Amino acid sequence: MGADEDAVEEFAAWMRALHREAKKPSYTEIVRRIRAADPHASIVVSTISETLNGKRLPRWTTVEPIARALGGTDAVQECLNRWKRADAARTTAAPPPPAAPGRVVAADPLSGPGQDTIDPDTAPKTAPPATPQPDRPPRRKPLLVGRAGTAAAVGLALATWLTLPLWDGEDETPTGRTPSSTASDNTPATPGPGSSPAGRAPTAGASSAAPEEAISEAFRAGTHRAELVASAGESWSTPDGRVSITVPGASTVGDVQVLVITPSTSCPEVSLAMGEALVIPETPGPSWTRITPVRAWTKEIPSVETKFPDIHVRLQVDQGTGPVPRGKSCEQ
């Protein structure tokens, strides 16, 4: 494991410790806190999972609202300092050693213009002649490379250079001031002339950040089944990670409460009867999600006296595109 990977893992371990100090709220609860402070925040469950598991070092604009939701304002400055150290270790990784240059041989004055010379020691050797060697070996002349060979080599190098990405949008420079809300992750900073985003060393009070990778997989239409226990604090997410569902403890067998979070909507607790559908369209976008409770039952534990047995709820979750089906909305 390289130094940059060690730094990212160390930062993720500190974030997990902050999560434990906050009594380990569910990822859905963290998203709810973030969007309560900033309704336009783009943080989803999969982003929090990647941050705490150390899969990569996210942008500071992604980390800051998570730290604020877990530890408040006091944790944000400490988180920023640790994030800068991890980012500095990642961006200052040692480059690979350059290839050893070849020995330069002076040009033969008889070779004429428009031609290069090659060191005879590095030129391909031919098989020795079968005839006996003369007493005085013939003079070895440098091999000449024609103008056509030089042009071909230069053309190949130029074509290779043109195919390399000149900028991948990795730059983002946070300042020591802690932002009050989550900024958009889609606006990369423009690198200066002659600079390289991957190899630029951070400056005091500012640092380049890794690009915000896709926070969830592409939308996938389909039908899914979710089973949750009310009051257990469980949350269920669709396979693409875009929709998170929680069943609060106020649910009953005949009246199921659901709390839903999507990339564009935080749907508060909505009461649904058996077979009644909650429909949430995405804004913007042609996709939609429909959530329908199909079964609810209690499950008592033998030899354990309780006035409020656990309520198990089974939901059918449909995702599709095109015309939005009928159903209850978040405002109802």
GROMACS .gro file of C-alpha atoms in nm, residues 5 11 15 31 35 44 53 103 109 120 183 202 215 264-265 279 282 292 311 318-319 327:
model
   22
    5GLU     CA    1  -0.343   0.502   0.012
   11PHE     CA    2  -0.864   0.985   0.705
   15MET     CA    3  -1.435   0.963   0.988
   31VAL     CA    4  -2.851   1.235   0.454
   35ARG     CA    5  -3.066   1.803   0.353
   44VAL     CA    6  -2.662   1.028  -0.114
   53ASN     CA    7  -1.494   0.296   0.398
  103ARG     CA    8   2.473   0.823  -2.534
  109PRO     CA    9   3.078   1.565  -4.115
  120PRO     CA   10   2.743   0.225  -3.326
  183ALA     CA   11  -2.137   2.342  -0.305
  202PRO     CA   12  -0.067   2.191  -0.248
  215ILE     CA   13  -2.196   0.888  -0.642
  264SER     CA   14  -3.359   1.533  -0.577
  265THR     CA   15  -3.620   1.487  -0.303
  279VAL     CA   16  -4.508   0.798  -0.627
  282GLU     CA   17  -3.730   1.278  -1.017
  292THR     CA   18  -4.637   0.022  -0.220
  311ILE     CA   19  -4.369  -0.462   1.314
  318ASP     CA   20  -4.106  -0.004  -0.876
  319GLN     CA   21  -3.872   0.221  -1.076
  327GLY     CA   22  -5.033   0.753  -0.655
   0.00000   0.00000   0.00000
